[in-house]
PDB file of C-alpha atoms in Angstrom:
ATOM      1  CA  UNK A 187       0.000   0.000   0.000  1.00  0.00           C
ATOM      2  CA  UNK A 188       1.603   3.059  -0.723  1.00  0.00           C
ATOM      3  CA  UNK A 189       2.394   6.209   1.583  1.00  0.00           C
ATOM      4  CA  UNK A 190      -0.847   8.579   2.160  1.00  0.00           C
ATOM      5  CA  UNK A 191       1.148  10.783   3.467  1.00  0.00           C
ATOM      6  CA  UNK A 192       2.755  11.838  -0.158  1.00  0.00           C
ATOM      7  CA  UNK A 193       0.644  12.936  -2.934  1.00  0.00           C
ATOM      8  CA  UNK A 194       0.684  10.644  -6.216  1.00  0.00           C
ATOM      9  CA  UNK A 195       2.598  12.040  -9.330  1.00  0.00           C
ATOM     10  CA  UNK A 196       3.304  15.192  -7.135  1.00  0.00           C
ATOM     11  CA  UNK A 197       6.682  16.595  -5.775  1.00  0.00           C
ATOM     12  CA  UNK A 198       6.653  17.131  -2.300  1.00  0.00           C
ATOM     13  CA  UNK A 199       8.505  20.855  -1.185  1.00  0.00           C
ATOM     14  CA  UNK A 200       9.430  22.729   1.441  1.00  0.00           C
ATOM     15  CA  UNK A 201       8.974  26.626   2.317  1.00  0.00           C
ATOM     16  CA  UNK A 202      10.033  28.676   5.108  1.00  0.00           C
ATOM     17  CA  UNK A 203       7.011  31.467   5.775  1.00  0.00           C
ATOM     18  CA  UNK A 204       6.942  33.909   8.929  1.00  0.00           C
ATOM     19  CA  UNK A 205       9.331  31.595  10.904  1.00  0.00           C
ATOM     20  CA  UNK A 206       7.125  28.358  10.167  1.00  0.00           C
ATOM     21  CA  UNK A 207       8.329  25.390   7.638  1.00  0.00           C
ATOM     22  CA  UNK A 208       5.688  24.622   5.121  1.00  0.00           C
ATOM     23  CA  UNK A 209       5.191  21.733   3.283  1.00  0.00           C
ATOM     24  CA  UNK A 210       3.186  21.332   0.335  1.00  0.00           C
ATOM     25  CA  UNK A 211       3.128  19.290  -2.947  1.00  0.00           C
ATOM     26  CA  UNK A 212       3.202  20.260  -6.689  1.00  0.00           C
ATOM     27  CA  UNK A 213       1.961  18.752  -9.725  1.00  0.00           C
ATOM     28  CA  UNK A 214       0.311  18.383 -12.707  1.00  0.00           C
ATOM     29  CA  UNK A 215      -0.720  20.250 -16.330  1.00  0.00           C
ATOM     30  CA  UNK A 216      -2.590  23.046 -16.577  1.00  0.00           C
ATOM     31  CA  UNK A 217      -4.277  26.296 -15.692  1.00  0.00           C
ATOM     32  CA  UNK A 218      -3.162  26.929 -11.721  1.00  0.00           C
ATOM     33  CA  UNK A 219      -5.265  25.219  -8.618  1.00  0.00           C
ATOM     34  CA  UNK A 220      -4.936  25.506  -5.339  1.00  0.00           C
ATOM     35  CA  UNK A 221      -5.995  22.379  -2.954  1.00  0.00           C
ATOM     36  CA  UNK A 222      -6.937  23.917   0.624  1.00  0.00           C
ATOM     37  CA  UNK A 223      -7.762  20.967   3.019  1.00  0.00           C
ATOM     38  CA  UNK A 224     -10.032  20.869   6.601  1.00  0.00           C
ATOM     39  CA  UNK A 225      -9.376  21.446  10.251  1.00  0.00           C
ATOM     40  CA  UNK A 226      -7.245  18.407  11.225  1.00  0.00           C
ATOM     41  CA  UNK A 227      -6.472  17.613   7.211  1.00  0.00           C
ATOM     42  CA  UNK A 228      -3.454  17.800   5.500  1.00  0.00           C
ATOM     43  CA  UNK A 229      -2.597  17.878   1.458  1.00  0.00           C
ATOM     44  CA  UNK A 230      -3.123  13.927   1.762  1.00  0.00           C
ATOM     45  CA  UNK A 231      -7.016  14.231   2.073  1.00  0.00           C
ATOM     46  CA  UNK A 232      -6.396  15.095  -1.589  1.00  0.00           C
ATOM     47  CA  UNK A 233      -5.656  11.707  -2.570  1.00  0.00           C
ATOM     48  CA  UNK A 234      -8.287  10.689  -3.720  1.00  0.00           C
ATOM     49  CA  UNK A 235      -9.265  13.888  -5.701  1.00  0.00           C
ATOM     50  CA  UNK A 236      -5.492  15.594  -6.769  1.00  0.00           C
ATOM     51  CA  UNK A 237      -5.348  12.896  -9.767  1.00  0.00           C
ATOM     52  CA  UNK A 238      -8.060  12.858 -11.188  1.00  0.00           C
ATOM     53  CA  UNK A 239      -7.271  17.167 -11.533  1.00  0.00           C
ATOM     54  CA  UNK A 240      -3.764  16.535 -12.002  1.00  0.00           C
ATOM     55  CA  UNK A 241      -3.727  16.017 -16.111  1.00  0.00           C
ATOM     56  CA  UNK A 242      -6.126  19.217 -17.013  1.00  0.00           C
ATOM     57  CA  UNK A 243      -4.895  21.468 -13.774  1.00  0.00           C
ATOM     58  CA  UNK A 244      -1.360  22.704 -12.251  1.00  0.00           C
ATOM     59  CA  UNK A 245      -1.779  21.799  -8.456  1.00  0.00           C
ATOM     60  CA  UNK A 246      -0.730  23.508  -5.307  1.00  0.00           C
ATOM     61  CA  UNK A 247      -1.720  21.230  -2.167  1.00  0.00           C
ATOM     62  CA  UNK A 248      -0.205  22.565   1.134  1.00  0.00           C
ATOM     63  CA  UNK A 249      -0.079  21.088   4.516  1.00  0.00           C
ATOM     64  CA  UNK A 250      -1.837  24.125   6.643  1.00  0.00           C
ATOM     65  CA  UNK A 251       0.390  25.632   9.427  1.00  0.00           C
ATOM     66  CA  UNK A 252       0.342  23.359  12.288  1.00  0.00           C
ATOM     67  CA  UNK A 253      -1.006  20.597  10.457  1.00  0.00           C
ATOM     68  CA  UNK A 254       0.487  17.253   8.715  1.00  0.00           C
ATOM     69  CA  UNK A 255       4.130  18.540   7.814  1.00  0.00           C
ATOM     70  CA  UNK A 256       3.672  22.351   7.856  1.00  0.00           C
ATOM     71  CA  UNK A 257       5.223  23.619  11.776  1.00  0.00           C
ATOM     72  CA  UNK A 258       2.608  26.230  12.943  1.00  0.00           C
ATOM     73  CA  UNK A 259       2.890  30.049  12.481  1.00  0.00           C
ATOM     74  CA  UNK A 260       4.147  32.172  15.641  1.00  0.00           C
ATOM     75  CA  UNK A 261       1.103  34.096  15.801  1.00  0.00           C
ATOM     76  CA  UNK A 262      -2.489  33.569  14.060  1.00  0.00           C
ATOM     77  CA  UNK A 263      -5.547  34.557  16.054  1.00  0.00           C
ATOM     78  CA  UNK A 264      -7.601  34.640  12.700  1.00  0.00           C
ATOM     79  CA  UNK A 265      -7.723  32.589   9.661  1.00  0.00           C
ATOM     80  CA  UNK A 266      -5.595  35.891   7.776  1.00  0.00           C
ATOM     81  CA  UNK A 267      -2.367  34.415   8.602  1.00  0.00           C
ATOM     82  CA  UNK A 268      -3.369  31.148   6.633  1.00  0.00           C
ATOM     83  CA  UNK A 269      -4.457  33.042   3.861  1.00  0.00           C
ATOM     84  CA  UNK A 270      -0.860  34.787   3.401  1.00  0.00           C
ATOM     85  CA  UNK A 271       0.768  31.647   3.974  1.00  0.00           C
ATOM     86  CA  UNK A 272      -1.082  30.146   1.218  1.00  0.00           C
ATOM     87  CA  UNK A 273      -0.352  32.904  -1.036  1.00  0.00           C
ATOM     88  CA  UNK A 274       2.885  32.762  -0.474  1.00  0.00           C
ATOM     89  CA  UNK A 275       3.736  29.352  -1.153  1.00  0.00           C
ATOM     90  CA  UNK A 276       1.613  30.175  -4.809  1.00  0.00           C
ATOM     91  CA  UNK A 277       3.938  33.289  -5.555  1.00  0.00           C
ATOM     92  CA  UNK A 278       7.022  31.061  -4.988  1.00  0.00           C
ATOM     93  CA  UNK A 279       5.257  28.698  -7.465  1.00  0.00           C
ATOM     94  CA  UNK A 280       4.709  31.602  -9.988  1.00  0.00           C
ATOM     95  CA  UNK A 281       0.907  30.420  -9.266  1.00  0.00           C
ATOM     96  CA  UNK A 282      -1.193  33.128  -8.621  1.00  0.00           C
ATOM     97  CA  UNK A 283      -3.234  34.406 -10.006  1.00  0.00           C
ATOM     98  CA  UNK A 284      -5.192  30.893  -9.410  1.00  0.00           C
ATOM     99  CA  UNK A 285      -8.687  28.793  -8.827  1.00  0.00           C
ATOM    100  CA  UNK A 286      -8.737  27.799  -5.207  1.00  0.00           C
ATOM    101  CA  UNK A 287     -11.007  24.901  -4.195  1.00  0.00           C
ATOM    102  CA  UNK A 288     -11.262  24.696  -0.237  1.00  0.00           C
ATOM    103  CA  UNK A 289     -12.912  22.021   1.800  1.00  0.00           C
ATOM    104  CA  UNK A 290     -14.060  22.654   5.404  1.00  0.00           C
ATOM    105  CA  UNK A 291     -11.625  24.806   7.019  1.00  0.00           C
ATOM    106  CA  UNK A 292     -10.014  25.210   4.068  1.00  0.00           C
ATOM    107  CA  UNK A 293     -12.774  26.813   2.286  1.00  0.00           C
ATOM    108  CA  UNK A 294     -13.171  29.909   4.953  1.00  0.00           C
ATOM    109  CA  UNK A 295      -8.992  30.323   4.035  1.00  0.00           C
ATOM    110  CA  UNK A 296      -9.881  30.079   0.305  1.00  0.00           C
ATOM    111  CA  UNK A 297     -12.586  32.969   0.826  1.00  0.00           C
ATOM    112  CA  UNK A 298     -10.202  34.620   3.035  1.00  0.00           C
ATOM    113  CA  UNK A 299      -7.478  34.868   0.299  1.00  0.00           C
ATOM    114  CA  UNK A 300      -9.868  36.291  -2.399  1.00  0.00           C
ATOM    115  CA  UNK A 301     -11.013  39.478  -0.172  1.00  0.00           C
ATOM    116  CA  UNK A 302      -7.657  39.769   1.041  1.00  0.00           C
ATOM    117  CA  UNK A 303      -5.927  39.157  -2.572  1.00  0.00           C
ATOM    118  CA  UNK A 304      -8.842  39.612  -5.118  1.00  0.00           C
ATOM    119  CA  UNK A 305      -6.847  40.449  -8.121  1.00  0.00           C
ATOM    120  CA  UNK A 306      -4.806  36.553  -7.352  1.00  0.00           C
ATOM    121  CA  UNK A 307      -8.105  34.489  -7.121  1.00  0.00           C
ATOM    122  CA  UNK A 308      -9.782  33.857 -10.284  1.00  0.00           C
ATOM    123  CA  UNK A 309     -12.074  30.875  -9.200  1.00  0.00           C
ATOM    124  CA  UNK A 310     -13.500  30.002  -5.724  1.00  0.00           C
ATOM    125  CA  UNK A 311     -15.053  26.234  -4.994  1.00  0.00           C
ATOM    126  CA  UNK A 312     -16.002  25.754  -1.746  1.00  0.00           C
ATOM    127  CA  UNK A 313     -16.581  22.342  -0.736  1.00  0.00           C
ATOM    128  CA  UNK A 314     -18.842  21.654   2.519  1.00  0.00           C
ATOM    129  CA  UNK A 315     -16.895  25.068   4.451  1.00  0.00           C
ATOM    130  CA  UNK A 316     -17.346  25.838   7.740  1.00  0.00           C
ATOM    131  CA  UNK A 317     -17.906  29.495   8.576  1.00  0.00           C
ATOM    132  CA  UNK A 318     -21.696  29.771   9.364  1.00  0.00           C
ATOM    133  CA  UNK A 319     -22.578  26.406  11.734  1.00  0.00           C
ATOM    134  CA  UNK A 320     -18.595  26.582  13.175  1.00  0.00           C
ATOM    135  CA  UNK A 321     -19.393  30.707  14.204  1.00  0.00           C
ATOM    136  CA  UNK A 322     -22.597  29.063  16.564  1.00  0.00           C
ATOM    137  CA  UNK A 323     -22.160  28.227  20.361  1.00  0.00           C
ATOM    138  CA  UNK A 324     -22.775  24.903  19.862  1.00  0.00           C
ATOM    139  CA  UNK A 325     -20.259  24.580  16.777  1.00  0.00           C
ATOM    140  CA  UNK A 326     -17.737  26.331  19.007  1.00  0.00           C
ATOM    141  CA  UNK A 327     -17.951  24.020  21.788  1.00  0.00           C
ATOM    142  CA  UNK A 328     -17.664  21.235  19.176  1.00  0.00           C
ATOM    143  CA  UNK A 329     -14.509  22.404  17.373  1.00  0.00           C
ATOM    144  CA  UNK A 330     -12.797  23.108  20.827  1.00  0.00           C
ATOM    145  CA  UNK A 331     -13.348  19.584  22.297  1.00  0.00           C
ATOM    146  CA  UNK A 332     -12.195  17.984  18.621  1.00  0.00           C
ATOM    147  CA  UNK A 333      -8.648  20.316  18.670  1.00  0.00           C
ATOM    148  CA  UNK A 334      -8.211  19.109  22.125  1.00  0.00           C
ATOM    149  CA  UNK A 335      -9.038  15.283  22.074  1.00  0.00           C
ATOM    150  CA  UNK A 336      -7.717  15.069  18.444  1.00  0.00           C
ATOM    151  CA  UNK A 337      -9.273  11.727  17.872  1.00  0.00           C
ATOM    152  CA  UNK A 338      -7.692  11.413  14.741  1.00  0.00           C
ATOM    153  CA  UNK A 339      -4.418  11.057  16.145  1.00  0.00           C
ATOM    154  CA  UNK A 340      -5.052   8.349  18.157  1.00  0.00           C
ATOM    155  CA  UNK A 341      -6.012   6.199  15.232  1.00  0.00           C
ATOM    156  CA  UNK A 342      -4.020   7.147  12.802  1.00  0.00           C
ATOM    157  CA  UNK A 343      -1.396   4.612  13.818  1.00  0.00           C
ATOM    158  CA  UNK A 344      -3.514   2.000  12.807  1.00  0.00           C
ATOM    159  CA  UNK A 345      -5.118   3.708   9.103  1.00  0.00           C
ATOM    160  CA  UNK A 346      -3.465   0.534   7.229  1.00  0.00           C
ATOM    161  CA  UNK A 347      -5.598  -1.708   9.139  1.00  0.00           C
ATOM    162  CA  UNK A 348      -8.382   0.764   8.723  1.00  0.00           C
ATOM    163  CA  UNK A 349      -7.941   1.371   5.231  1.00  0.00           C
ATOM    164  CA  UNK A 350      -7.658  -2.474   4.355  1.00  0.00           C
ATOM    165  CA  UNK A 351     -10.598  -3.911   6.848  1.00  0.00           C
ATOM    166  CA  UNK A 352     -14.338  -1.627   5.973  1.00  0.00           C
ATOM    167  CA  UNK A 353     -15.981  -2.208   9.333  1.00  0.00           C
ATOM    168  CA  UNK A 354     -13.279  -0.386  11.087  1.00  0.00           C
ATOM    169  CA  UNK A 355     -13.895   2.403   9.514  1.00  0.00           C
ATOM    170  CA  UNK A 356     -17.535   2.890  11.102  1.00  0.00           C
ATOM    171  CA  UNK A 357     -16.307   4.190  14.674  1.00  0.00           C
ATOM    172  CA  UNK A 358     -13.560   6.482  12.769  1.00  0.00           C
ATOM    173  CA  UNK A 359     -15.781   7.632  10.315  1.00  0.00           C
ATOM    174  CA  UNK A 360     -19.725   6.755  10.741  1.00  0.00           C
ATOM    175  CA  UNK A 361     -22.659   9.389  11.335  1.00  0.00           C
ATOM    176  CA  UNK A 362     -20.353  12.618  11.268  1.00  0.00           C
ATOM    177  CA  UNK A 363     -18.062  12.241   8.543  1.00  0.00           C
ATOM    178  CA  UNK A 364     -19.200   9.692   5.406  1.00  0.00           C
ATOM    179  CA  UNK A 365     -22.234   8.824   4.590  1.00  0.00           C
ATOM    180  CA  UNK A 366     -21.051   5.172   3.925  1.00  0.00           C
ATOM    181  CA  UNK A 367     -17.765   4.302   5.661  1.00  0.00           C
ATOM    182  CA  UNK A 368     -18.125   0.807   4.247  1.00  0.00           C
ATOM    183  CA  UNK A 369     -17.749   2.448   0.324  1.00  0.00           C
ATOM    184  CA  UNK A 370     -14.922   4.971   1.690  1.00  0.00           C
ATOM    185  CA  UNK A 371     -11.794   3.968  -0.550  1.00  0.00           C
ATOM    186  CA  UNK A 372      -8.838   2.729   1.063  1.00  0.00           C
ATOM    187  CA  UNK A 373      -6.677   4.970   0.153  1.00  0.00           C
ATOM    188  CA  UNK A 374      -8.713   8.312   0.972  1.00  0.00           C
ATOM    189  CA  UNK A 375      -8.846   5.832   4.297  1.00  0.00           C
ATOM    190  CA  UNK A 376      -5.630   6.123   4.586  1.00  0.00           C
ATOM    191  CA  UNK A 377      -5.286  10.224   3.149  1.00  0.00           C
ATOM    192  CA  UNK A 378      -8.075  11.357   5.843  1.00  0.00           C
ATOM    193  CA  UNK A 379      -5.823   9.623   8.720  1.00  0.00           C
ATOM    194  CA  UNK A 380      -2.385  10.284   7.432  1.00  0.00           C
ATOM    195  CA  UNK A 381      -1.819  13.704   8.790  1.00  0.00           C
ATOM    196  CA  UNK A 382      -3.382  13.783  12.259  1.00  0.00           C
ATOM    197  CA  UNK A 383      -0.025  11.628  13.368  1.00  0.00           C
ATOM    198  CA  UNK A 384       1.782  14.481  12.400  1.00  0.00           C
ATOM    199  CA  UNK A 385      -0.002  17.521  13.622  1.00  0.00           C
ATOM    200  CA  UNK A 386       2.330  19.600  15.727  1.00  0.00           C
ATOM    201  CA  UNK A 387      -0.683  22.664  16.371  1.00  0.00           C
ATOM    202  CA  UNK A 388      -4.514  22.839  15.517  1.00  0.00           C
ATOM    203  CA  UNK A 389      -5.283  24.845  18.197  1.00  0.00           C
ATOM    204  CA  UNK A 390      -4.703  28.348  15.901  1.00  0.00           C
ATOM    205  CA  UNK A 391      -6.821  27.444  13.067  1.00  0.00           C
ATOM    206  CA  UNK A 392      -9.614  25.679  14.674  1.00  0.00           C
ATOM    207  CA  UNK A 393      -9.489  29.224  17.542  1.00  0.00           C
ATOM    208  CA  UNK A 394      -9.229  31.229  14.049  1.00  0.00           C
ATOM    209  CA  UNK A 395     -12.280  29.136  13.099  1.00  0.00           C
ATOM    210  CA  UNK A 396     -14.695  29.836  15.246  1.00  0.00           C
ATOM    211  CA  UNK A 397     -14.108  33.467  15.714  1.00  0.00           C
ATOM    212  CA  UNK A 398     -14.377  33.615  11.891  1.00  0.00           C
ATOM    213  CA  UNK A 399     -18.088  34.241  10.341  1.00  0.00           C
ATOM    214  CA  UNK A 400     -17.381  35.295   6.381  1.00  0.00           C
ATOM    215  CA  UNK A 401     -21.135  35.626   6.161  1.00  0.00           C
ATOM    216  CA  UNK A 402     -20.481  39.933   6.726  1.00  0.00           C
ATOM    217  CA  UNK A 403     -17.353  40.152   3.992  1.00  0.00           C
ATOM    218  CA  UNK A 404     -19.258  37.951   1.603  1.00  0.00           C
ATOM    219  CA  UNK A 405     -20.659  40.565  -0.509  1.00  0.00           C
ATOM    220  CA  UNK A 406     -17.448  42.161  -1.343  1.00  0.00           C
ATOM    221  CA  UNK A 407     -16.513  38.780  -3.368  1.00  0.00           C
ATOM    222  CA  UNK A 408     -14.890  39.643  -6.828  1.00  0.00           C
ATOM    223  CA  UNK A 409     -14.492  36.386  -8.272  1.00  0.00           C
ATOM    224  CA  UNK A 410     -16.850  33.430  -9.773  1.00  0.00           C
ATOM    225  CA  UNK A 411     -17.623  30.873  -7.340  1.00  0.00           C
ATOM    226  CA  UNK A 412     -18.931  27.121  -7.048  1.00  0.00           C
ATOM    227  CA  UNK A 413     -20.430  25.949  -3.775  1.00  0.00           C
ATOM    228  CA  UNK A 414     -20.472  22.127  -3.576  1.00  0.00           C
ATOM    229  CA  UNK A 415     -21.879  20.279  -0.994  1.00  0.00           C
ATOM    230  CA  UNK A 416     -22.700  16.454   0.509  1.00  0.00           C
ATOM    231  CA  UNK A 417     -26.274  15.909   0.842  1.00  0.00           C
ATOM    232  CA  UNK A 418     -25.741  14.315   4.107  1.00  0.00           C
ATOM    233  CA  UNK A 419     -23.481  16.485   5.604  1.00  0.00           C
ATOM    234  CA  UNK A 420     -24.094  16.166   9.424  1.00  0.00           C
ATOM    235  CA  UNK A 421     -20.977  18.183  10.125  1.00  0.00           C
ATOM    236  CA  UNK A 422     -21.597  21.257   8.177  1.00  0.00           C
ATOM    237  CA  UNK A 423     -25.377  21.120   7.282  1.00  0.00           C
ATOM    238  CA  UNK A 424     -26.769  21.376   3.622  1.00  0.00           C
ATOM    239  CA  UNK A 425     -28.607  24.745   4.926  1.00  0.00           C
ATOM    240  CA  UNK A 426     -24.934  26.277   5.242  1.00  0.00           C
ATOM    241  CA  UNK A 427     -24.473  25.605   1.496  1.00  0.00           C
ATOM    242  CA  UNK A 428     -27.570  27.184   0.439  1.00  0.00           C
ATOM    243  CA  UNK A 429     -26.789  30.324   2.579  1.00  0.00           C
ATOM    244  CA  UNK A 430     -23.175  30.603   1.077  1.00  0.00           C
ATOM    245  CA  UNK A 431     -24.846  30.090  -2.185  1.00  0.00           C
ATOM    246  CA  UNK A 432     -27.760  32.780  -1.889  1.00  0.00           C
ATOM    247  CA  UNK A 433     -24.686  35.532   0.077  1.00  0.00           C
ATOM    248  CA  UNK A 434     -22.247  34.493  -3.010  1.00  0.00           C
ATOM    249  CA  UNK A 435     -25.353  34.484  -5.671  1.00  0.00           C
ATOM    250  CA  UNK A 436     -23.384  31.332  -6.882  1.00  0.00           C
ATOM    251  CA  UNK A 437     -25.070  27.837  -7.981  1.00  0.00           C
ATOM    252  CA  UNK A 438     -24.928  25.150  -5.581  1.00  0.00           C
ATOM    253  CA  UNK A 439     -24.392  21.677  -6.691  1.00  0.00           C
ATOM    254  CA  UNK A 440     -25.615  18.421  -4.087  1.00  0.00           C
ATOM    255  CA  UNK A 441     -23.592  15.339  -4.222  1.00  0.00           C
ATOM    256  CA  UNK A 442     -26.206  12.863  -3.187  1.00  0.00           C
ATOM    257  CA  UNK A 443     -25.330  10.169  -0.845  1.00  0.00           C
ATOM    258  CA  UNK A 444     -22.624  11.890   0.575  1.00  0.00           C
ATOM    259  CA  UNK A 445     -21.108  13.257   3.794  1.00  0.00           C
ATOM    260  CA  UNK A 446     -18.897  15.911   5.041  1.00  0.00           C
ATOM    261  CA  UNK A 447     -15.715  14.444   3.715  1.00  0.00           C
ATOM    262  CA  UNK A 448     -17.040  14.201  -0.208  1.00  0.00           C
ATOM    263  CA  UNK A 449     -13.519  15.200  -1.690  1.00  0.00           C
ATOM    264  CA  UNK A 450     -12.495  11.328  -0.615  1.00  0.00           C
ATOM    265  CA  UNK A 451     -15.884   9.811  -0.943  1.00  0.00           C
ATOM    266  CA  UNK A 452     -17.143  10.747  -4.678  1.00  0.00           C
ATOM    267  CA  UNK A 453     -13.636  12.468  -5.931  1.00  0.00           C
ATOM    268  CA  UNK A 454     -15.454  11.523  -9.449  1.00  0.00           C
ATOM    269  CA  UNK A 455     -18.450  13.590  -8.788  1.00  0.00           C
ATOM    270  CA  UNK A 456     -16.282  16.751  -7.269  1.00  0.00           C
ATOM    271  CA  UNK A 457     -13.629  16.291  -9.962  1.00  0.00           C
ATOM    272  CA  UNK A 458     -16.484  16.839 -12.892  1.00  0.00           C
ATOM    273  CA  UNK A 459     -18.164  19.684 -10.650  1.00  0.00           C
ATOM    274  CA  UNK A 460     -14.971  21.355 -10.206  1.00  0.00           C
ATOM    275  CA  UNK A 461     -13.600  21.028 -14.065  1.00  0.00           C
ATOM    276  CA  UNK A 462     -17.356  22.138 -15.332  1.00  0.00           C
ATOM    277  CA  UNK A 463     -17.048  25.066 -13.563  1.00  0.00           C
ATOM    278  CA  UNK A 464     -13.652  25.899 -14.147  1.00  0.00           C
ATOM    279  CA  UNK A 465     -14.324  24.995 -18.546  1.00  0.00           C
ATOM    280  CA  UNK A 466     -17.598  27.064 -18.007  1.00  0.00           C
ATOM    281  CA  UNK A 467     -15.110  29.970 -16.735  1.00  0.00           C
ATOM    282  CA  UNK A 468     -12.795  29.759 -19.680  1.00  0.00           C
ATOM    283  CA  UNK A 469     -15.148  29.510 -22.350  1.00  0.00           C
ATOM    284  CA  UNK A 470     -16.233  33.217 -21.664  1.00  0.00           C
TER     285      UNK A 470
END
């Protein structure tokens, strides 16, 4: 089985931003993308989805500070820091300006870097993002007891066994995260789980997180965007994805039979969501 914790037919690179040491992975053909994982992610949650994108698009995938590879920042008390960092890793690339698809987490960074950098965003998907549910007591609560029992972690050791044996995967990932852990690949078993054993500091983004509510900056959005969407997201609810939809005046497209984590569990259905948008873009 190979190593999750490297990205297929990507070169793995390293970058030293405001006294932290990013990692992040390069690849492909193509127009520039940028691959922006979750809270607790890392650039391996991609695996599933990076090549299948790879031969039309030039990726970016980074580890976020403080997660998988990437040492965390000195300071970030909001999600601004994140957004530089990711910008920064693009310029060295000669990447920008780019398309930035962000999942979770990654897509309140994604819609951070376009109001903070509108002129090096061209294209915005965001895939089930936090923001809205994650701003709400209850969310808050959530996030703070997941950055400090990182459950992940603790099974991450094992994500072979996982990845090769389907009923294991209910108590990792049942009810909150797939819709069907049984149908969950093995290998975006093993990309979901890969960087939690790594993690050196969550704590930032997933604070960053829940102070963050985009809903108030949405309107001064510049770019086209795509918001896609699990229909059984129990993490980040459906009604989430309408409301970014309605603020962003974008279409919304519903990957049936689907959870939160939909980049690993239909990476066919995202892939053709993703490169319709982006072809629909180009053609004008």
């Amino acid at each position: 089985m190979t190593d999750a914790t490297k990205l297929s037919g990507l070169q793995e690179r390293r970058l030293d931003v405001h006294r932290a040491r990013l990692r992040y992975y390069v690849g492909g053909e193509g127009p520039p993308l940028l691959l922006v994982h979750g809270l607790g992610g890392a650039a391996s949650n991609w695996s599933e989805l990076a090549p299948l994108l790879a031969p039309r698009q030039r990726l970016l995938v980074p580890d976020l500070p403080g997660h998988g590879g990437s040492s965390p920042l000195p300071s970030a008390p909001t999600l601004n820091p994140f957004a530089d960092a990711l910008a920064t890793m693009a310029e060295r690339e000669g990447m920008l300006p780019a398309a930035v698809v962000g999942h979770s987490l990654g897509g309140v960074v994604a819609v951070r870097l376009a109001l903070r950098r509108p002129g090096n965003v061209t294209a915005l998907v965001l895939a089930a993002t936090a923001g809205i549910s994650s701003a709400t007591r209850t969310r808050e609560t959530w996030v703070t007891l997941l950055v400090l029992a990182r459950p992940a972690r603790l099974v991450a050791p094992h994500r072979r066994l996982i990845a090769r044996v389907p009923w294991l995967r209910y108590p990792v990932f049942g009810y909150w995260e797939v819709a069907d852990p049984a149908a969950l690949p093995p290998r975006a078993v093993e990309g979901f789980l890969a960087g939690p054993a790594l993690h050196t500091d969550i704590g930032d983004a997933g604070r960053a997180l829940v102070n963050d509510d985009p809903r108030t900056d949405l309107h001064g959005m510049r770019c086209p965007a795509l918001v896609l969407w699990g229909a059984r997201d129990r993490l980040v609810p459906l009604e989430d994805g309408f409301e970014y939809a309605r603020r962003l005046r974008a279409p919304l497209r519903v990957v049936p039979d689907c959870g939160h984590l939909l980049i690993g569990e239909r990476p066919d259905a995202c892939a053709d969501a993703i490169e319709s948008f982006l072809a629909t873009l180009s053609s004008r």
